[in-house]
């Protein structure tokens, strides 16, 4: 018997380069985009995985491209542009990887490594997330070079601000009082510190809110925030700062899994910056905090949790292109009780979930009921969009054979009463058609409202935000 013909419905295309920059006035739309939806879904993600003869090694390494889906009056336009900066310039002009990425290093000599220890040269490959800060739009990664860009043209417009450290996160939180943001940075050196900082909507100089000494910083992709506290969760995946500077290994390969340390949760007082409460629990790992809030004397912290940090090695491109499966994350709630120092962990959903989103404007720092995200299917990759009801642990899902949806971004309907009243926007790869589309779902029942076809595939990306501008096309 001969094998059946291969059908191109596996997700590998999502890890292949797509460097074409386009500007399309009207995508082909099927279904009906709600008339009230006006604004732009802005996303960043890897788009190029080879530079000259070199190959980038990890999903997180790919050279950044910005994407813009602008929706107005039921019509959808689309644009994409590689993120301009020194990382792209070295790749385009010299055909070389000039700066260290997450898991790819430019093979520097020991001399060069010692030199960069004192004057680090960071990559500006901001491929993880975008945010709106006042009237500015900023692309971000974990290296401390947030890049401002023009919302319409997607042209880069220089460094937005300088974080107070060498490592940061691409998941800042809104500071409701100022309309600015709060983010994390690690200041590395003989005496390293974890820091949190504030940046006002029109400011370019961060103000450090809190500084906490640490010998071996933990890998930090996001953090939690309640009305009174900043929530720092140290998973036992830690780095010796000297090895980071001198080992010659790519960035993430300097981190070590030390489960004997357990996971340490610190609540920092937002007013004083002081470490107010500390809790310890079993070793685990997470990229994404979902939300945190205070209720009945407890601080509740929801995260997408893995038993260990193996998921990072799951995401090397060679493995992904071979169709290897990835570790599933569990939606986990930590209940912290400052009065007696107790911590209880429980699983909130009967599905795995990653790239989580909530109704952020309404529920950030406050109780939420619903979490949307991506969950795995039979391929071992993310194949479904799920909506979890955290009150009863149930979920509903959207999926389509051979289609691989990205992060579902929630946009509330104008004047919405219910938490889940609005739409989800997700960029979906249709593997058989070898192209992607923007999917618009009803956020409450995951019913399909519309899709807008892009003429090519869009490599899998991480995060994006919806910038509302209903009056302007
Ligand atoms: Co992330």
mmCIF file of C-alpha atoms and ligand atoms in Angstrom, residues 128 171 221 288 463, ligand 1:
data_model
loop_
_atom_site.group_PDB
_atom_site.id
_atom_site.type_symbol
_atom_site.label_atom_id
_atom_site.label_comp_id
_atom_site.label_asym_id
_atom_site.label_seq_id
_atom_site.Cartn_x
_atom_site.Cartn_y
_atom_site.Cartn_z
ATOM 1 C CA UNK A 128 6.838 40.354 20.711
ATOM 2 C CA UNK A 171 3.865 42.982 28.590
ATOM 3 C CA UNK A 221 8.054 37.376 30.398
ATOM 4 C CA UNK A 288 1.834 34.845 30.633
ATOM 5 C CA UNK A 463 0.854 39.659 20.375
HETATM 6 CO CO1 LIG B 1 4.036 37.175 25.513
#
